[in-house]
Amino acid sequence: MEHQVELTERGEFIYYLSHTDNLHSRPVWTFSTTWCCVAELLEDGFGETPCYHCVIAEVNDVQVVGFAMYYLTYDPWVGKQLYLEEFYVMAEYRGLGIGSEVLRYLSDLAMKLRCTGIMFVVAENNEPSMQFYKRRGAEDLSEGEGWRLFRFDKDSLVKMAAPSEE
Amino acid sequence: MAKFILRKAEPKDVSDILRLIKELAKFEEMEEQVKLTEKGYTVIAFAMYYFTYDPWIGKLLYLEDFYVMQQYRGLGIGSKILQVLSEVMKTRCSSMHFIVAENNTKSIEFYKHRGATDLSYEEGWRLFAINKMELVKMSGK
């Protein structure tokens, strides 16, 4: 039995025509997580101003087995970037070239959108992923240039937003 | 306390923004990596930001560039900019992210003093990039 791996574009509302010419779409909420509810994901990705876009890997016309979530960012030194926020292929579907195909798709898209690069973060203990990316030419900027990712959480922001006594 | 105002950037500010981007790059000793081109002033500081997304928590504010000209530091301008950005966040953002060079101890202190967490240290995140040349190689397959 051969798996048919097909990529479907979501955020731009382009629907994939299957071999039998049936128009169909797979809602992205099959990937809803326990952290962000379906309604938020729906509004944030498919409302008036989408905060993100997704590309889906679909098998046998029915099952979504992988996805990449991305959005455009800006590096004032070199311009537009494609930021890869999430990238996942279900364990039982790895090693089939799906991940590579998704990256190839994103590279193509980045070129079309005139991006100068793709950026993303990887956990330092995720050796397989780091190797996957490095094999395809990715550079570890934390190691090479010493960049560290920082965050202000909501509490800190609320404190900062309060007017200071002067 | 020096008199200054904070306002949203307009198209006419683009050349000042580029000037400050280059000054900031020089400060970070990476000036030669600035590829965007160009060149009396009243603009002395800026912050560049946009909205990003974390599917675990939702919309985030991403602080891309943040710079106050040397001679105008220590006057509360940086703090005020952060305050304004924190206000902007009230539009459904749960968090602000940004990156800092590990050798930029002054900035790290500035941010930590205001409650920022070093996620690279705490959670082990490393920033990766695939540049245009490699993208062309991949898309050509």
Short mmCIF file of C-alpha atoms in Angstrom, two decimals:
data_model
loop_
_atom_site.label_atom_id
_atom_site.label_comp_id
_atom_site.label_asym_id
_atom_site.label_seq_id
_atom_site.Cartn_x
_atom_site.Cartn_y
_atom_site.Cartn_z
CA MET A 1 0.00 0.00 0.00
CA GLU A 2 1.48 3.32 -1.03
CA HIS A 3 0.95 6.54 0.88
CA GLN A 4 0.00 9.58 -1.15
CA VAL A 5 1.47 12.64 0.45
CA GLU A 6 -0.15 15.89 -0.66
CA LEU A 7 0.39 19.43 0.51
CA THR A 8 -2.60 21.74 0.94
CA GLU A 9 -2.28 25.46 1.47
CA ARG A 10 -4.57 26.81 4.20
CA GLY A 11 -4.08 30.43 5.14
CA GLU A 12 -4.38 31.73 1.58
CA PHE A 13 -7.61 29.82 0.94
CA ILE A 14 -6.23 27.77 -1.94
CA TYR A 15 -7.92 24.41 -2.01
CA TYR A 16 -6.22 21.30 -3.33
CA LEU A 17 -7.96 19.41 -6.12
CA SER A 18 -7.53 15.71 -5.55
CA HIS A 19 -6.95 13.19 -8.33
CA THR A 20 -10.65 12.58 -8.72
CA ASP A 21 -11.24 16.30 -9.02
CA ASN A 22 -13.16 16.47 -5.77
CA LEU A 23 -12.87 19.84 -4.15
CA HIS A 24 -12.14 19.32 -0.50
CA SER A 25 -10.46 20.96 2.44
CA ARG A 26 -9.26 19.81 5.81
CA PRO A 27 -9.94 22.19 8.62
CA VAL A 28 -6.80 23.14 10.50
CA TRP A 29 -8.46 22.54 13.82
CA THR A 30 -7.66 18.86 13.68
CA PHE A 31 -4.47 20.12 15.27
CA SER A 32 -6.09 22.01 18.09
CA THR A 33 -4.03 21.78 21.22
CA THR A 34 -4.97 21.97 24.84
CA TRP A 35 -3.31 25.36 25.13
CA CYS A 36 -5.13 27.37 22.48
CA CYS A 37 -8.78 26.59 21.94
CA VAL A 38 -10.28 25.92 18.54
CA ALA A 39 -12.22 29.17 18.45
CA GLU A 40 -9.07 31.23 19.05
CA LEU A 41 -7.06 29.30 16.47
CA LEU A 42 -9.88 29.82 14.01
CA GLU A 43 -10.15 33.54 14.56
CA ASP A 44 -6.40 34.09 14.77
CA GLY A 45 -5.62 32.17 11.61
CA PHE A 46 -8.66 32.70 9.45
CA GLY A 47 -10.22 35.95 10.59
CA GLU A 48 -9.85 39.35 8.98
CA THR A 49 -6.12 39.71 9.69
CA PRO A 50 -4.55 36.27 10.05
CA CYS A 51 -1.80 36.08 12.69
CA TYR A 52 -0.44 32.90 11.14
CA HIS A 53 -0.63 30.60 8.12
CA CYS A 54 -0.45 26.84 8.00
CA VAL A 55 0.54 24.29 5.42
CA ILE A 56 -0.86 20.80 5.90
CA ALA A 57 0.46 17.38 4.90
CA GLU A 58 -2.41 15.09 4.07
CA VAL A 59 -2.39 11.37 3.40
CA ASN A 60 -4.87 9.31 1.37
CA ASP A 61 -7.15 12.34 1.02
CA VAL A 62 -8.40 11.98 4.54
CA GLN A 63 -5.76 12.20 7.17
CA VAL A 64 -3.74 15.20 8.22
CA VAL A 65 -0.35 13.87 9.35
CA GLY A 66 1.86 16.91 9.46
CA PHE A 67 1.81 20.69 9.47
CA ALA A 68 3.90 23.79 9.53
CA MET A 69 2.74 27.08 11.02
CA TYR A 70 4.48 30.23 9.83
CA TYR A 71 4.11 33.97 9.54
CA LEU A 72 6.11 36.82 8.10
CA THR A 73 8.49 38.79 10.26
CA TYR A 74 10.94 41.56 9.59
CA ASP A 75 14.65 41.88 10.09
CA PRO A 76 15.54 45.55 9.58
CA TRP A 77 19.03 44.54 8.42
CA VAL A 78 17.92 42.38 5.50
CA GLY A 79 14.14 42.68 5.22
CA LYS A 80 11.26 40.20 5.16
CA GLN A 81 11.68 36.83 6.79
CA LEU A 82 9.50 33.76 6.93
CA TYR A 83 9.26 32.69 10.55
CA LEU A 84 8.62 29.01 11.08
CA GLU A 85 6.69 28.80 14.32
CA GLU A 86 5.68 25.14 14.43
CA PHE A 87 6.71 22.16 12.33
CA TYR A 88 5.51 18.66 13.08
CA VAL A 89 5.04 15.30 11.38
CA MET A 90 3.30 12.49 13.26
CA ALA A 91 5.81 9.85 14.40
CA GLU A 92 4.40 7.04 12.28
CA TYR A 93 4.74 9.19 9.15
CA ARG A 94 8.35 10.23 9.55
CA GLY A 95 11.14 9.10 7.28
CA LEU A 96 8.90 9.35 4.21
CA GLY A 97 10.16 12.68 2.99
CA ILE A 98 7.20 14.68 4.30
CA GLY A 99 9.36 16.99 6.42
CA SER A 100 11.70 17.65 3.50
CA GLU A 101 8.79 18.37 1.23
CA VAL A 102 7.30 20.81 3.72
CA LEU A 103 10.62 22.64 3.98
CA ARG A 104 10.97 22.67 0.21
CA TYR A 105 7.45 24.11 -0.04
CA LEU A 106 8.29 26.80 2.52
CA SER A 107 11.55 27.63 0.74
CA ASP A 108 9.66 28.07 -2.49
CA LEU A 109 7.07 30.21 -0.75
CA ALA A 110 9.77 32.32 0.92
CA MET A 111 11.30 32.96 -2.51
CA LYS A 112 7.94 33.94 -3.97
CA LEU A 113 7.30 36.33 -1.07
CA ARG A 114 10.78 37.87 -1.46
CA CYS A 115 11.95 36.77 1.98
CA THR A 116 15.66 36.78 2.64
CA GLY A 117 15.51 33.76 4.92
CA ILE A 118 13.56 31.44 7.18
CA MET A 119 14.01 31.73 10.95
CA PHE A 120 12.91 29.50 13.80
CA VAL A 121 13.96 28.31 17.24
CA VAL A 122 14.96 24.80 18.22
CA ALA A 123 15.35 23.41 21.74
CA GLU A 124 19.03 22.74 22.39
CA ASN A 125 18.33 19.15 23.48
CA ASN A 126 16.47 18.37 20.26
CA GLU A 127 19.46 16.91 18.47
CA PRO A 128 17.52 15.14 15.64
CA SER A 129 15.80 18.39 14.66
CA MET A 130 19.02 20.40 14.81
CA GLN A 131 20.67 17.85 12.53
CA PHE A 132 17.67 17.85 10.17
CA TYR A 133 17.96 21.61 9.78
CA LYS A 134 21.75 21.80 9.70
CA ARG A 135 21.84 19.19 6.90
CA ARG A 136 19.71 21.59 4.87
CA GLY A 137 21.97 24.55 5.50
CA ALA A 138 20.50 26.08 8.65
CA GLU A 139 22.78 28.05 10.92
CA ASP A 140 22.60 28.09 14.71
CA LEU A 141 22.64 31.83 15.41
CA SER A 142 22.62 31.32 19.17
CA GLU A 143 25.91 29.49 18.85
CA GLY A 144 27.38 31.52 16.01
CA GLU A 145 26.32 35.04 17.03
CA GLY A 146 25.27 34.64 20.68
CA TRP A 147 21.61 35.56 20.34
CA ARG A 148 19.41 34.75 23.34
CA LEU A 149 15.62 34.67 23.29
CA PHE A 150 13.97 36.71 26.02
CA ARG A 151 10.43 37.14 27.18
CA PHE A 152 8.37 39.60 29.22
CA ASP A 153 5.36 37.76 30.57
CA LYS A 154 1.99 39.34 31.27
CA ASP A 155 2.79 40.23 34.88
CA SER A 156 5.95 42.12 33.95
CA LEU A 157 4.10 43.92 31.18
CA VAL A 158 1.29 44.98 33.47
CA LYS A 159 3.86 46.37 35.91
CA MET A 160 5.62 48.27 33.10
CA ALA A 161 2.38 49.62 31.67
CA ALA A 162 1.53 51.25 34.99
CA PRO A 163 2.59 54.93 35.01
CA SER A 164 5.82 55.52 36.94
CA GLU A 165 5.99 58.03 39.78
CA GLU A 166 8.13 60.93 38.63
CA MET B 1 13.87 65.30 32.86
CA ALA B 2 14.27 65.95 29.11
CA LYS B 3 11.11 66.79 27.19
CA PHE B 4 10.26 64.20 24.59
CA ILE B 5 7.22 62.66 23.01
CA LEU B 6 6.57 59.15 21.83
CA ARG B 7 4.54 58.67 18.69
CA LYS B 8 3.84 56.05 16.06
CA ALA B 9 6.27 56.11 13.12
CA GLU B 10 5.09 57.60 9.83
CA PRO B 11 6.39 57.16 6.26
CA LYS B 12 8.43 60.36 6.62
CA ASP B 13 10.43 58.72 9.46
CA VAL B 14 11.90 55.96 7.30
CA SER B 15 15.29 57.64 6.74
CA ASP B 16 15.63 58.35 10.47
CA ILE B 17 14.68 54.75 11.22
CA LEU B 18 17.38 53.51 8.86
CA ARG B 19 19.91 55.84 10.47
CA LEU B 20 19.08 54.46 13.92
CA ILE B 21 19.06 50.85 12.66
CA LYS B 22 22.61 51.38 11.41
CA GLU B 23 23.65 53.03 14.67
CA LEU B 24 22.25 50.10 16.60
CA ALA B 25 24.03 47.65 14.30
CA LYS B 26 27.28 49.54 14.84
CA PHE B 27 26.70 49.31 18.58
CA GLU B 28 26.26 45.56 18.18
CA GLU B 29 29.32 45.53 15.94
CA MET B 30 27.44 43.99 13.06
CA GLU B 31 27.13 47.08 10.88
CA GLU B 32 28.42 45.35 7.75
CA GLN B 33 25.49 42.94 7.93
CA VAL B 34 22.97 45.73 7.31
CA LYS B 35 21.95 45.30 3.69
CA LEU B 36 19.01 47.67 3.42
CA THR B 37 20.19 50.87 1.93
CA GLU B 38 20.12 54.63 2.42
CA LYS B 39 20.64 57.93 5.10
CA GLY B 40 18.93 67.63 11.24
CA TYR B 41 17.26 65.54 13.63
CA THR B 42 14.63 65.31 16.21
CA VAL B 43 14.23 61.50 16.10
CA ILE B 44 16.55 60.14 18.79
CA ALA B 45 15.11 56.73 19.62
CA PHE B 46 12.90 54.05 18.14
CA ALA B 47 11.40 50.65 18.71
CA MET B 48 10.40 48.38 15.85
CA TYR B 49 7.87 45.70 16.63
CA TYR B 50 5.31 43.43 15.06
CA PHE B 51 2.92 40.75 16.12
CA THR B 52 3.82 37.11 16.11
CA TYR B 53 1.99 33.97 17.19
CA ASP B 54 2.58 31.16 19.60
CA PRO B 55 -0.05 28.44 19.19
CA TRP B 56 0.33 27.58 22.85
CA ILE B 57 -0.72 31.02 24.08
CA GLY B 58 -1.83 33.17 21.16
CA LYS B 59 -0.76 36.59 19.88
CA LEU B 60 2.59 37.96 21.00
CA LEU B 61 4.34 41.27 20.55
CA TYR B 62 7.78 40.81 19.07
CA LEU B 63 10.25 43.58 19.77
CA GLU B 64 12.58 43.55 16.76
CA ASP B 65 14.72 46.65 17.33
CA PHE B 66 15.01 48.99 20.29
CA TYR B 67 17.50 51.84 20.35
CA VAL B 68 18.13 55.15 22.08
CA MET B 69 20.97 57.34 20.79
CA GLN B 70 23.89 57.31 23.22
CA GLN B 71 23.68 60.97 24.20
CA TYR B 72 20.01 60.54 25.13
CA ARG B 73 20.34 57.57 27.43
CA GLY B 74 19.72 57.62 31.17
CA LEU B 75 16.78 59.98 30.74
CA GLY B 76 13.98 57.47 31.06
CA ILE B 77 13.29 57.26 27.32
CA GLY B 78 13.90 53.52 27.09
CA SER B 79 11.64 52.88 30.06
CA LYS B 80 8.96 55.07 28.57
CA ILE B 81 9.12 53.21 25.25
CA LEU B 82 8.70 49.90 27.05
CA GLN B 83 5.77 51.36 28.96
CA VAL B 84 4.06 52.40 25.73
CA LEU B 85 4.69 48.97 24.21
CA SER B 86 3.23 47.33 27.29
CA GLU B 87 0.10 49.42 26.72
CA VAL B 88 -0.04 48.27 23.08
CA MET B 89 0.00 44.72 24.39
CA LYS B 90 -3.38 45.15 25.97
CA THR B 91 -4.79 44.31 22.52
CA ARG B 92 -4.85 40.59 23.33
CA CYS B 93 -1.14 39.92 23.55
CA SER B 94 -0.02 37.60 26.31
CA SER B 95 3.66 38.22 26.11
CA MET B 96 6.51 40.17 24.50
CA HIS B 97 9.48 38.35 22.98
CA PHE B 98 12.80 39.69 21.73
CA ILE B 99 16.38 38.57 21.34
CA VAL B 100 19.48 40.03 22.94
CA ALA B 101 23.13 39.35 22.15
CA GLU B 102 24.65 37.43 25.06
CA ASN B 103 27.55 39.88 25.37
CA ASN B 104 25.19 42.86 25.63
CA THR B 105 25.22 42.80 29.43
CA LYS B 106 23.81 46.32 29.81
CA SER B 107 20.71 45.47 27.80
CA ILE B 108 20.29 42.13 29.52
CA GLU B 109 20.39 43.92 32.87
CA PHE B 110 17.91 46.56 31.64
CA TYR B 111 15.43 43.87 30.64
CA LYS B 112 15.99 41.55 33.62
CA HIS B 113 15.55 44.50 35.98
CA ARG B 114 12.06 44.85 34.49
CA GLY B 115 11.18 41.18 34.88
CA ALA B 116 12.31 39.63 31.57
CA THR B 117 13.22 35.95 31.46
CA ASP B 118 16.09 34.54 29.44
CA LEU B 119 14.31 31.71 27.60
CA SER B 120 17.50 30.50 25.99
CA TYR B 121 18.88 29.92 29.46
CA GLU B 122 15.69 28.72 31.17
CA GLU B 123 14.24 26.59 28.38
CA GLY B 124 17.17 25.99 26.06
CA TRP B 125 15.88 27.69 22.91
CA ARG B 126 18.37 28.31 20.12
CA LEU B 127 17.70 30.67 17.23
CA PHE B 128 18.26 29.20 13.77
CA ALA B 129 18.23 30.72 10.31
CA ILE B 130 18.28 29.37 6.77
CA ASN B 131 19.56 32.03 4.41
CA LYS B 132 18.52 32.80 0.84
CA MET B 133 21.24 30.74 -0.80
CA GLU B 134 20.21 27.61 1.05
CA LEU B 135 16.52 28.33 0.39
CA VAL B 136 17.19 28.54 -3.33
CA LYS B 137 19.00 25.18 -3.13
CA MET B 138 16.05 23.60 -1.34
CA SER B 139 13.31 25.04 -3.50
CA GLY B 140 15.13 23.99 -6.65
CA LYS B 141 14.93 20.27 -5.84
#
